[in-house]
């Protein structure tokens, strides 16, 4: 399959789609050239005018209809996403819930913000000061292969609710899921041209950046840098959601059975191909052994692949074949530096798919690639620490800062530790799932990204903020021409509005009265 993908890259007119669990071809789409991208965005620009003109109620009606479409077509979504992406069908079906909540959040926000937000006019007495949020125009999305359906829908919702048209370039690994997304929006009644896909590799993504008014990129830090450089040429605003190397800190008092199960879920969900999946584990030295034993017992029971063909399994194949090189390199590096392999560490090539066995390692040290870089697979490397302080120091010793987790019976202590970890999201006694709590912002520090998607913050990515101030005639008091009292009048105003003591404010009133301009 890797060979097939390389060949596709050299002849990019058609983009072929494969089932990663068996290498079977599923379909193909045409690669969009730079001219195609230009035409698609031009079409989106025209469509956006009508979409904006529908008003917030008209748009919200359609977007809320999408909730029904997602529920009605959930099983079909599960089947297609599973076949092109490899994950168990239950996972994409489960993600329709957060998508519906995302729609509720952002349609609600659009409605709330539509009349404008009144703010204090400060010392412009009698003035009206309001903030309006207007669509930017066309929002572009360049997305990865690991959650093509969930991210493909979720990130476009705030942009659409704000009145933008959207154009997405899904990963080259999942063009058919991209087409399914367009169909779901069409089914909900979104007018033609408001939601469109362009397909292809990096060049298509680059061409999209050149054309749109704002770009949301989700992918690796390496590509993220290129995206930011390209967007700088047109001063296009960007939000970047990049990789992670999330630490899990197991405290002395953790419930080991629950923690072992949670860590397996946090590493093996979506076969570990999760930006905020657990990537490295720190545990008190005397707990490493019992924790490793419990984890090995759990992963041995997981079903990998779908021998029954009924979609009932826990871990799918590697979705993107080149990941195998990273898994092998990180495993070899850890073993060569003294780690002990407790389970997995190999690939199973059954039926033309690549199934990486959940890999449990102990004896980890911080110089190992697995502790430093994103592995992006079902890996549970456990490193012994002497104290909570050491665990926090090591968790923060990373160029990434996307997520982290703390496992403890003492919630208050866990929350206190969460505050000290440099990461965009920290969970106590869970991992990964905060990405599904769509009212929370999501994003990272350092190499993990710039800005936040999700939560109310996501809405503001896709709007032009406009301040409107309406003033009565009295606001002319500090206009030109100045006279001898102008400076004292200005100081008087500052004392009246910003003075810290009553006496200071009263003296400000006197200054204002004495120096009020006589010319008008
Ligand atoms: P990638 O960076 O290789 O590709 C992402 C997208 O960028 C693809 O659509 C690709 O075609 C496109 N692209 C490639 N080169 C480009 C260029 N020069 N200009 C414009 N677009 C270009 O990432 P990937 O391998 O698809 O995804 C895996 C990565 O995504 C991991 O690092 C993972 O952690 C990250 N990720 C992050 C989040 C998050 O929310 N933080 C979510 C999911 C995945």
PDB file of N, CA and C in Angstrom, residues 257-346:
ATOM      1  N   UNK A 257      -5.924   0.262  39.010  1.00  0.00           N
ATOM      2  CA  UNK A 257      -6.736  -0.469  38.021  1.00  0.00           C
ATOM      3  C   UNK A 257      -7.399   0.520  37.060  1.00  0.00           C
ATOM      4  N   UNK A 258      -8.016   1.544  37.646  1.00  0.00           N
ATOM      5  CA  UNK A 258      -8.683   2.575  36.835  1.00  0.00           C
ATOM      6  C   UNK A 258      -7.661   3.297  35.950  1.00  0.00           C
ATOM      7  N   UNK A 259      -6.515   3.621  36.533  1.00  0.00           N
ATOM      8  CA  UNK A 259      -5.494   4.366  35.790  1.00  0.00           C
ATOM      9  C   UNK A 259      -4.956   3.542  34.619  1.00  0.00           C
ATOM     10  N   UNK A 260      -4.718   2.261  34.868  1.00  0.00           N
ATOM     11  CA  UNK A 260      -4.194   1.403  33.790  1.00  0.00           C
ATOM     12  C   UNK A 260      -5.183   1.377  32.620  1.00  0.00           C
ATOM     13  N   UNK A 261      -6.458   1.213  32.972  1.00  0.00           N
ATOM     14  CA  UNK A 261      -7.503   1.174  31.928  1.00  0.00           C
ATOM     15  C   UNK A 261      -7.566   2.516  31.189  1.00  0.00           C
ATOM     16  N   UNK A 262      -7.495   3.607  31.952  1.00  0.00           N
ATOM     17  CA  UNK A 262      -7.570   4.944  31.347  1.00  0.00           C
ATOM     18  C   UNK A 262      -6.370   5.229  30.459  1.00  0.00           C
ATOM     19  N   UNK A 263      -5.207   4.761  30.883  1.00  0.00           N
ATOM     20  CA  UNK A 263      -4.003   4.997  30.064  1.00  0.00           C
ATOM     21  C   UNK A 263      -4.060   4.183  28.774  1.00  0.00           C
ATOM     22  N   UNK A 264      -4.606   2.989  28.849  1.00  0.00           N
ATOM     23  CA  UNK A 264      -4.756   2.185  27.618  1.00  0.00           C
ATOM     24  C   UNK A 264      -5.726   2.900  26.680  1.00  0.00           C
ATOM     25  N   UNK A 265      -6.820   3.386  27.231  1.00  0.00           N
ATOM     26  CA  UNK A 265      -7.778   4.110  26.382  1.00  0.00           C
ATOM     27  C   UNK A 265      -7.124   5.368  25.787  1.00  0.00           C
ATOM     28  N   UNK A 266      -6.341   6.053  26.606  1.00  0.00           N
ATOM     29  CA  UNK A 266      -5.707   7.309  26.168  1.00  0.00           C
ATOM     30  C   UNK A 266      -4.599   7.104  25.157  1.00  0.00           C
ATOM     31  N   UNK A 267      -4.088   5.879  25.052  1.00  0.00           N
ATOM     32  CA  UNK A 267      -3.023   5.628  24.073  1.00  0.00           C
ATOM     33  C   UNK A 267      -3.522   4.835  22.867  1.00  0.00           C
ATOM     34  N   UNK A 268      -4.528   4.012  23.068  1.00  0.00           N
ATOM     35  CA  UNK A 268      -4.953   3.109  21.980  1.00  0.00           C
ATOM     36  C   UNK A 268      -6.184   3.603  21.228  1.00  0.00           C
ATOM     37  N   UNK A 269      -6.864   4.623  21.749  1.00  0.00           N
ATOM     38  CA  UNK A 269      -8.006   5.190  21.035  1.00  0.00           C
ATOM     39  C   UNK A 269      -7.532   5.641  19.652  1.00  0.00           C
ATOM     40  N   UNK A 270      -8.294   5.325  18.625  1.00  0.00           N
ATOM     41  CA  UNK A 270      -7.923   5.621  17.241  1.00  0.00           C
ATOM     42  C   UNK A 270      -6.522   5.101  16.910  1.00  0.00           C
ATOM     43  N   UNK A 271      -6.191   3.936  17.471  1.00  0.00           N
ATOM     44  CA  UNK A 271      -4.889   3.299  17.272  1.00  0.00           C
ATOM     45  C   UNK A 271      -3.747   4.246  17.639  1.00  0.00           C
ATOM     46  N   UNK A 272      -4.020   5.126  18.603  1.00  0.00           N
ATOM     47  CA  UNK A 272      -2.971   6.039  19.076  1.00  0.00           C
ATOM     48  C   UNK A 272      -2.701   7.208  18.151  1.00  0.00           C
ATOM     49  N   UNK A 273      -3.457   7.300  17.083  1.00  0.00           N
ATOM     50  CA  UNK A 273      -3.219   8.394  16.112  1.00  0.00           C
ATOM     51  C   UNK A 273      -4.055   9.604  16.514  1.00  0.00           C
ATOM     52  N   UNK A 274      -3.716  10.131  17.668  1.00  0.00           N
ATOM     53  CA  UNK A 274      -4.495  11.208  18.276  1.00  0.00           C
ATOM     54  C   UNK A 274      -3.524  12.295  18.728  1.00  0.00           C
ATOM     55  N   UNK A 275      -3.803  13.534  18.322  1.00  0.00           N
ATOM     56  CA  UNK A 275      -2.866  14.610  18.662  1.00  0.00           C
ATOM     57  C   UNK A 275      -2.714  14.758  20.163  1.00  0.00           C
ATOM     58  N   UNK A 276      -3.815  14.592  20.914  1.00  0.00           N
ATOM     59  CA  UNK A 276      -3.729  14.731  22.371  1.00  0.00           C
ATOM     60  C   UNK A 276      -3.822  13.375  23.061  1.00  0.00           C
ATOM     61  N   UNK A 277      -3.359  12.333  22.382  1.00  0.00           N
ATOM     62  CA  UNK A 277      -3.290  11.017  23.017  1.00  0.00           C
ATOM     63  C   UNK A 277      -2.129  10.993  24.007  1.00  0.00           C
ATOM     64  N   UNK A 278      -2.203  10.087  24.978  1.00  0.00           N
ATOM     65  CA  UNK A 278      -1.094   9.940  25.927  1.00  0.00           C
ATOM     66  C   UNK A 278       0.116   9.400  25.171  1.00  0.00           C
ATOM     67  N   UNK A 279       1.256  10.060  25.346  1.00  0.00           N
ATOM     68  CA  UNK A 279       2.464   9.647  24.626  1.00  0.00           C
ATOM     69  C   UNK A 279       3.571   9.172  25.565  1.00  0.00           C
ATOM     70  N   UNK A 280       3.510   9.600  26.825  1.00  0.00           N
ATOM     71  CA  UNK A 280       4.573   9.220  27.777  1.00  0.00           C
ATOM     72  C   UNK A 280       3.973   9.221  29.179  1.00  0.00           C
ATOM     73  N   UNK A 281       4.430   8.266  29.985  1.00  0.00           N
ATOM     74  CA  UNK A 281       3.827   8.069  31.316  1.00  0.00           C
ATOM     75  C   UNK A 281       4.917   8.185  32.382  1.00  0.00           C
ATOM     76  N   UNK A 282       4.629   8.944  33.439  1.00  0.00           N
ATOM     77  CA  UNK A 282       5.548   9.064  34.569  1.00  0.00           C
ATOM     78  C   UNK A 282       4.854   8.494  35.794  1.00  0.00           C
ATOM     79  N   UNK A 283       5.535   7.582  36.478  1.00  0.00           N
ATOM     80  CA  UNK A 283       4.924   6.958  37.663  1.00  0.00           C
ATOM     81  C   UNK A 283       5.980   6.807  38.749  1.00  0.00           C
ATOM     82  N   UNK A 284       5.551   6.852  40.044  1.00  0.00           N
ATOM     83  CA  UNK A 284       6.511   6.614  41.125  1.00  0.00           C
ATOM     84  C   UNK A 284       7.224   5.278  40.899  1.00  0.00           C
ATOM     85  N   UNK A 285       8.520   5.211  41.205  1.00  0.00           N
ATOM     86  CA  UNK A 285       9.338   4.037  40.860  1.00  0.00           C
ATOM     87  C   UNK A 285       8.688   2.721  41.299  1.00  0.00           C
ATOM     88  N   UNK A 286       8.143   2.684  42.520  1.00  0.00           N
ATOM     89  CA  UNK A 286       7.624   1.397  43.002  1.00  0.00           C
ATOM     90  C   UNK A 286       6.284   1.024  42.358  1.00  0.00           C
ATOM     91  N   UNK A 287       5.670   1.955  41.614  1.00  0.00           N
ATOM     92  CA  UNK A 287       4.400   1.626  40.946  1.00  0.00           C
ATOM     93  C   UNK A 287       4.592   1.209  39.485  1.00  0.00           C
ATOM     94  N   UNK A 288       5.808   1.399  38.961  1.00  0.00           N
ATOM     95  CA  UNK A 288       6.022   1.115  37.534  1.00  0.00           C
ATOM     96  C   UNK A 288       5.688  -0.346  37.219  1.00  0.00           C
ATOM     97  N   UNK A 289       6.187  -1.250  38.065  1.00  0.00           N
ATOM     98  CA  UNK A 289       6.006  -2.675  37.784  1.00  0.00           C
ATOM     99  C   UNK A 289       4.521  -3.087  37.846  1.00  0.00           C
ATOM    100  N   UNK A 290       3.818  -2.811  38.973  1.00  0.00           N
ATOM    101  CA  UNK A 290       2.402  -3.207  38.978  1.00  0.00           C
ATOM    102  C   UNK A 290       1.591  -2.531  37.878  1.00  0.00           C
ATOM    103  N   UNK A 291       1.911  -1.270  37.575  1.00  0.00           N
ATOM    104  CA  UNK A 291       1.174  -0.561  36.519  1.00  0.00           C
ATOM    105  C   UNK A 291       1.422  -1.238  35.169  1.00  0.00           C
ATOM    106  N   UNK A 292       2.688  -1.550  34.882  1.00  0.00           N
ATOM    107  CA  UNK A 292       3.019  -2.184  33.598  1.00  0.00           C
ATOM    108  C   UNK A 292       2.297  -3.526  33.476  1.00  0.00           C
ATOM    109  N   UNK A 293       2.272  -4.279  34.571  1.00  0.00           N
ATOM    110  CA  UNK A 293       1.618  -5.599  34.516  1.00  0.00           C
ATOM    111  C   UNK A 293       0.127  -5.461  34.214  1.00  0.00           C
ATOM    112  N   UNK A 294      -0.504  -4.505  34.870  1.00  0.00           N
ATOM    113  CA  UNK A 294      -1.939  -4.310  34.635  1.00  0.00           C
ATOM    114  C   UNK A 294      -2.178  -3.869  33.191  1.00  0.00           C
ATOM    115  N   UNK A 295      -1.346  -2.963  32.698  1.00  0.00           N
ATOM    116  CA  UNK A 295      -1.513  -2.457  31.331  1.00  0.00           C
ATOM    117  C   UNK A 295      -1.332  -3.590  30.317  1.00  0.00           C
ATOM    118  N   UNK A 296      -0.323  -4.413  30.511  1.00  0.00           N
ATOM    119  CA  UNK A 296      -0.086  -5.522  29.571  1.00  0.00           C
ATOM    120  C   UNK A 296      -1.295  -6.460  29.567  1.00  0.00           C
ATOM    121  N   UNK A 297      -1.823  -6.740  30.761  1.00  0.00           N
ATOM    122  CA  UNK A 297      -2.994  -7.640  30.824  1.00  0.00           C
ATOM    123  C   UNK A 297      -4.165  -7.036  30.050  1.00  0.00           C
ATOM    124  N   UNK A 298      -4.345  -5.722  30.118  1.00  0.00           N
ATOM    125  CA  UNK A 298      -5.483  -5.086  29.423  1.00  0.00           C
ATOM    126  C   UNK A 298      -5.260  -5.105  27.906  1.00  0.00           C
ATOM    127  N   UNK A 299      -4.064  -4.705  27.462  1.00  0.00           N
ATOM    128  CA  UNK A 299      -3.869  -4.610  25.998  1.00  0.00           C
ATOM    129  C   UNK A 299      -3.937  -5.989  25.336  1.00  0.00           C
ATOM    130  N   UNK A 300      -3.586  -7.029  26.083  1.00  0.00           N
ATOM    131  CA  UNK A 300      -3.655  -8.387  25.505  1.00  0.00           C
ATOM    132  C   UNK A 300      -5.090  -8.759  25.130  1.00  0.00           C
ATOM    133  N   UNK A 301      -6.048  -8.163  25.811  1.00  0.00           N
ATOM    134  CA  UNK A 301      -7.457  -8.489  25.569  1.00  0.00           C
ATOM    135  C   UNK A 301      -8.078  -7.652  24.440  1.00  0.00           C
ATOM    136  N   UNK A 302      -7.389  -6.599  23.984  1.00  0.00           N
ATOM    137  CA  UNK A 302      -7.985  -5.721  22.969  1.00  0.00           C
ATOM    138  C   UNK A 302      -8.048  -6.441  21.622  1.00  0.00           C
ATOM    139  N   UNK A 303      -9.116  -6.173  20.875  1.00  0.00           N
ATOM    140  CA  UNK A 303      -9.266  -6.784  19.546  1.00  0.00           C
ATOM    141  C   UNK A 303      -8.723  -5.826  18.508  1.00  0.00           C
ATOM    142  N   UNK A 304      -7.795  -6.306  17.718  1.00  0.00           N
ATOM    143  CA  UNK A 304      -7.168  -5.434  16.722  1.00  0.00           C
ATOM    144  C   UNK A 304      -7.564  -5.895  15.326  1.00  0.00           C
ATOM    145  N   UNK A 305      -8.034  -4.953  14.512  1.00  0.00           N
ATOM    146  CA  UNK A 305      -8.519  -5.340  13.179  1.00  0.00           C
ATOM    147  C   UNK A 305      -9.929  -5.889  13.300  1.00  0.00           C
ATOM    148  N   UNK A 306     -10.485  -6.284  12.180  1.00  0.00           N
ATOM    149  CA  UNK A 306     -11.902  -6.639  12.158  1.00  0.00           C
ATOM    150  C   UNK A 306     -12.109  -7.997  11.499  1.00  0.00           C
ATOM    151  N   UNK A 307     -11.604  -9.071  12.141  1.00  0.00           N
ATOM    152  CA  UNK A 307     -11.714 -10.374  11.483  1.00  0.00           C
ATOM    153  C   UNK A 307     -13.164 -10.786  11.219  1.00  0.00           C
ATOM    154  N   UNK A 308     -14.083 -10.355  12.095  1.00  0.00           N
ATOM    155  CA  UNK A 308     -15.483 -10.762  11.919  1.00  0.00           C
ATOM    156  C   UNK A 308     -16.157  -9.983  10.798  1.00  0.00           C
ATOM    157  N   UNK A 309     -15.585  -8.816  10.435  1.00  0.00           N
ATOM    158  CA  UNK A 309     -16.205  -7.973   9.403  1.00  0.00           C
ATOM    159  C   UNK A 309     -17.448  -7.265   9.912  1.00  0.00           C
ATOM    160  N   UNK A 310     -17.699  -7.311  11.209  1.00  0.00           N
ATOM    161  CA  UNK A 310     -18.910  -6.679  11.755  1.00  0.00           C
ATOM    162  C   UNK A 310     -18.605  -5.347  12.444  1.00  0.00           C
ATOM    163  N   UNK A 311     -17.377  -4.891  12.313  1.00  0.00           N
ATOM    164  CA  UNK A 311     -17.025  -3.599  12.888  1.00  0.00           C
ATOM    165  C   UNK A 311     -16.894  -3.627  14.396  1.00  0.00           C
ATOM    166  N   UNK A 312     -16.764  -4.860  14.977  1.00  0.00           N
ATOM    167  CA  UNK A 312     -16.635  -4.905  16.438  1.00  0.00           C
ATOM    168  C   UNK A 312     -15.186  -5.182  16.814  1.00  0.00           C
ATOM    169  N   UNK A 313     -14.419  -4.116  16.958  1.00  0.00           N
ATOM    170  CA  UNK A 313     -13.012  -4.257  17.349  1.00  0.00           C
ATOM    171  C   UNK A 313     -12.601  -2.978  18.067  1.00  0.00           C
ATOM    172  N   UNK A 314     -11.415  -3.025  18.661  1.00  0.00           N
ATOM    173  CA  UNK A 314     -11.001  -1.890  19.479  1.00  0.00           C
ATOM    174  C   UNK A 314      -9.953  -1.024  18.783  1.00  0.00           C
ATOM    175  N   UNK A 315      -9.029  -1.656  18.093  1.00  0.00           N
ATOM    176  CA  UNK A 315      -7.916  -0.905  17.485  1.00  0.00           C
ATOM    177  C   UNK A 315      -7.845  -1.237  15.999  1.00  0.00           C
ATOM    178  N   UNK A 316      -7.802  -0.206  15.195  1.00  0.00           N
ATOM    179  CA  UNK A 316      -7.714  -0.402  13.749  1.00  0.00           C
ATOM    180  C   UNK A 316      -6.264  -0.434  13.283  1.00  0.00           C
ATOM    181  N   UNK A 317      -6.081  -0.400  11.970  1.00  0.00           N
ATOM    182  CA  UNK A 317      -4.738  -0.413  11.407  1.00  0.00           C
ATOM    183  C   UNK A 317      -4.090   0.972  11.477  1.00  0.00           C
ATOM    184  N   UNK A 318      -2.816   1.035  11.127  1.00  0.00           N
ATOM    185  CA  UNK A 318      -2.166   2.325  10.930  1.00  0.00           C
ATOM    186  C   UNK A 318      -2.856   2.947   9.722  1.00  0.00           C
ATOM    187  N   UNK A 319      -3.378   4.155   9.885  1.00  0.00           N
ATOM    188  CA  UNK A 319      -4.138   4.763   8.789  1.00  0.00           C
ATOM    189  C   UNK A 319      -3.207   5.237   7.677  1.00  0.00           C
ATOM    190  N   UNK A 320      -2.078   5.799   8.079  1.00  0.00           N
ATOM    191  CA  UNK A 320      -1.171   6.442   7.136  1.00  0.00           C
ATOM    192  C   UNK A 320       0.143   5.678   7.186  1.00  0.00           C
ATOM    193  N   UNK A 321       0.388   4.873   6.148  1.00  0.00           N
ATOM    194  CA  UNK A 321       1.488   3.907   6.176  1.00  0.00           C
ATOM    195  C   UNK A 321       2.854   4.481   6.591  1.00  0.00           C
ATOM    196  N   UNK A 322       3.207   5.718   6.174  1.00  0.00           N
ATOM    197  CA  UNK A 322       4.536   6.227   6.564  1.00  0.00           C
ATOM    198  C   UNK A 322       4.755   6.300   8.081  1.00  0.00           C
ATOM    199  N   UNK A 323       3.665   6.254   8.871  1.00  0.00           N
ATOM    200  CA  UNK A 323       3.816   6.280  10.333  1.00  0.00           C
ATOM    201  C   UNK A 323       4.656   5.099  10.837  1.00  0.00           C
ATOM    202  N   UNK A 324       4.612   3.996  10.082  1.00  0.00           N
ATOM    203  CA  UNK A 324       5.322   2.791  10.522  1.00  0.00           C
ATOM    204  C   UNK A 324       6.810   3.080  10.742  1.00  0.00           C
ATOM    205  N   UNK A 325       7.375   3.915   9.885  1.00  0.00           N
ATOM    206  CA  UNK A 325       8.810   4.233  10.019  1.00  0.00           C
ATOM    207  C   UNK A 325       9.083   4.898  11.365  1.00  0.00           C
ATOM    208  N   UNK A 326       8.171   5.789  11.783  1.00  0.00           N
ATOM    209  CA  UNK A 326       8.355   6.473  13.075  1.00  0.00           C
ATOM    210  C   UNK A 326       8.244   5.467  14.216  1.00  0.00           C
ATOM    211  N   UNK A 327       7.253   4.580  14.141  1.00  0.00           N
ATOM    212  CA  UNK A 327       7.067   3.587  15.212  1.00  0.00           C
ATOM    213  C   UNK A 327       8.331   2.731  15.354  1.00  0.00           C
ATOM    214  N   UNK A 328       8.839   2.277  14.207  1.00  0.00           N
ATOM    215  CA  UNK A 328      10.011   1.388  14.272  1.00  0.00           C
ATOM    216  C   UNK A 328      11.237   2.134  14.775  1.00  0.00           C
ATOM    217  N   UNK A 329      11.399   3.371  14.309  1.00  0.00           N
ATOM    218  CA  UNK A 329      12.578   4.142  14.737  1.00  0.00           C
ATOM    219  C   UNK A 329      12.515   4.438  16.237  1.00  0.00           C
ATOM    220  N   UNK A 330      11.328   4.837  16.736  1.00  0.00           N
ATOM    221  CA  UNK A 330      11.218   5.164  18.159  1.00  0.00           C
ATOM    222  C   UNK A 330      11.392   3.920  19.035  1.00  0.00           C
ATOM    223  N   UNK A 331      10.883   2.778  18.560  1.00  0.00           N
ATOM    224  CA  UNK A 331      11.031   1.542  19.337  1.00  0.00           C
ATOM    225  C   UNK A 331      12.503   1.125  19.374  1.00  0.00           C
ATOM    226  N   UNK A 332      13.160   1.142  18.223  1.00  0.00           N
ATOM    227  CA  UNK A 332      14.570   0.732  18.163  1.00  0.00           C
ATOM    228  C   UNK A 332      15.423   1.657  19.036  1.00  0.00           C
ATOM    229  N   UNK A 333      15.130   2.957  18.993  1.00  0.00           N
ATOM    230  CA  UNK A 333      15.891   3.924  19.790  1.00  0.00           C
ATOM    231  C   UNK A 333      15.736   3.622  21.284  1.00  0.00           C
ATOM    232  N   UNK A 334      14.499   3.354  21.720  1.00  0.00           N
ATOM    233  CA  UNK A 334      14.258   3.088  23.148  1.00  0.00           C
ATOM    234  C   UNK A 334      14.987   1.805  23.571  1.00  0.00           C
ATOM    235  N   UNK A 335      14.902   0.759  22.751  1.00  0.00           N
ATOM    236  CA  UNK A 335      15.525  -0.514  23.136  1.00  0.00           C
ATOM    237  C   UNK A 335      17.043  -0.384  23.158  1.00  0.00           C
ATOM    238  N   UNK A 336      17.545   0.366  22.189  1.00  0.00           N
ATOM    239  CA  UNK A 336      19.000   0.540  22.121  1.00  0.00           C
ATOM    240  C   UNK A 336      19.520   1.346  23.328  1.00  0.00           C
ATOM    241  N   UNK A 337      18.647   2.238  23.862  1.00  0.00           N
ATOM    242  CA  UNK A 337      19.069   3.050  25.018  1.00  0.00           C
ATOM    243  C   UNK A 337      18.706   2.396  26.356  1.00  0.00           C
ATOM    244  N   UNK A 338      18.234   1.141  26.307  1.00  0.00           N
ATOM    245  CA  UNK A 338      18.082   0.395  27.563  1.00  0.00           C
ATOM    246  C   UNK A 338      16.656   0.147  28.024  1.00  0.00           C
ATOM    247  N   UNK A 339      15.637   0.504  27.238  1.00  0.00           N
ATOM    248  CA  UNK A 339      14.256   0.248  27.667  1.00  0.00           C
ATOM    249  C   UNK A 339      13.953  -1.248  27.585  1.00  0.00           C
ATOM    250  N   UNK A 340      12.964  -1.671  28.366  1.00  0.00           N
ATOM    251  CA  UNK A 340      12.555  -3.074  28.328  1.00  0.00           C
ATOM    252  C   UNK A 340      11.181  -3.177  27.659  1.00  0.00           C
ATOM    253  N   UNK A 341      11.101  -4.008  26.631  1.00  0.00           N
ATOM    254  CA  UNK A 341       9.839  -4.176  25.905  1.00  0.00           C
ATOM    255  C   UNK A 341       8.961  -5.170  26.652  1.00  0.00           C
ATOM    256  N   UNK A 342       7.773  -4.722  27.068  1.00  0.00           N
ATOM    257  CA  UNK A 342       6.899  -5.594  27.851  1.00  0.00           C
ATOM    258  C   UNK A 342       5.773  -6.189  27.003  1.00  0.00           C
ATOM    259  N   UNK A 343       5.477  -5.523  25.890  1.00  0.00           N
ATOM    260  CA  UNK A 343       4.452  -6.053  24.977  1.00  0.00           C
ATOM    261  C   UNK A 343       4.548  -5.308  23.644  1.00  0.00           C
ATOM    262  N   UNK A 344       4.227  -5.991  22.561  1.00  0.00           N
ATOM    263  CA  UNK A 344       4.128  -5.343  21.247  1.00  0.00           C
ATOM    264  C   UNK A 344       5.486  -5.039  20.641  1.00  0.00           C
ATOM    265  N   UNK A 345       5.574  -3.839  20.038  1.00  0.00           N
ATOM    266  CA  UNK A 345       6.835  -3.428  19.414  1.00  0.00           C
ATOM    267  C   UNK A 345       7.001  -3.966  18.007  1.00  0.00           C
ATOM    268  N   UNK A 346       5.959  -4.574  17.478  1.00  0.00           N
ATOM    269  CA  UNK A 346       6.057  -5.123  16.118  1.00  0.00           C
ATOM    270  C   UNK A 346       4.771  -4.824  15.342  1.00  0.00           C
TER     271      UNK A 346
END
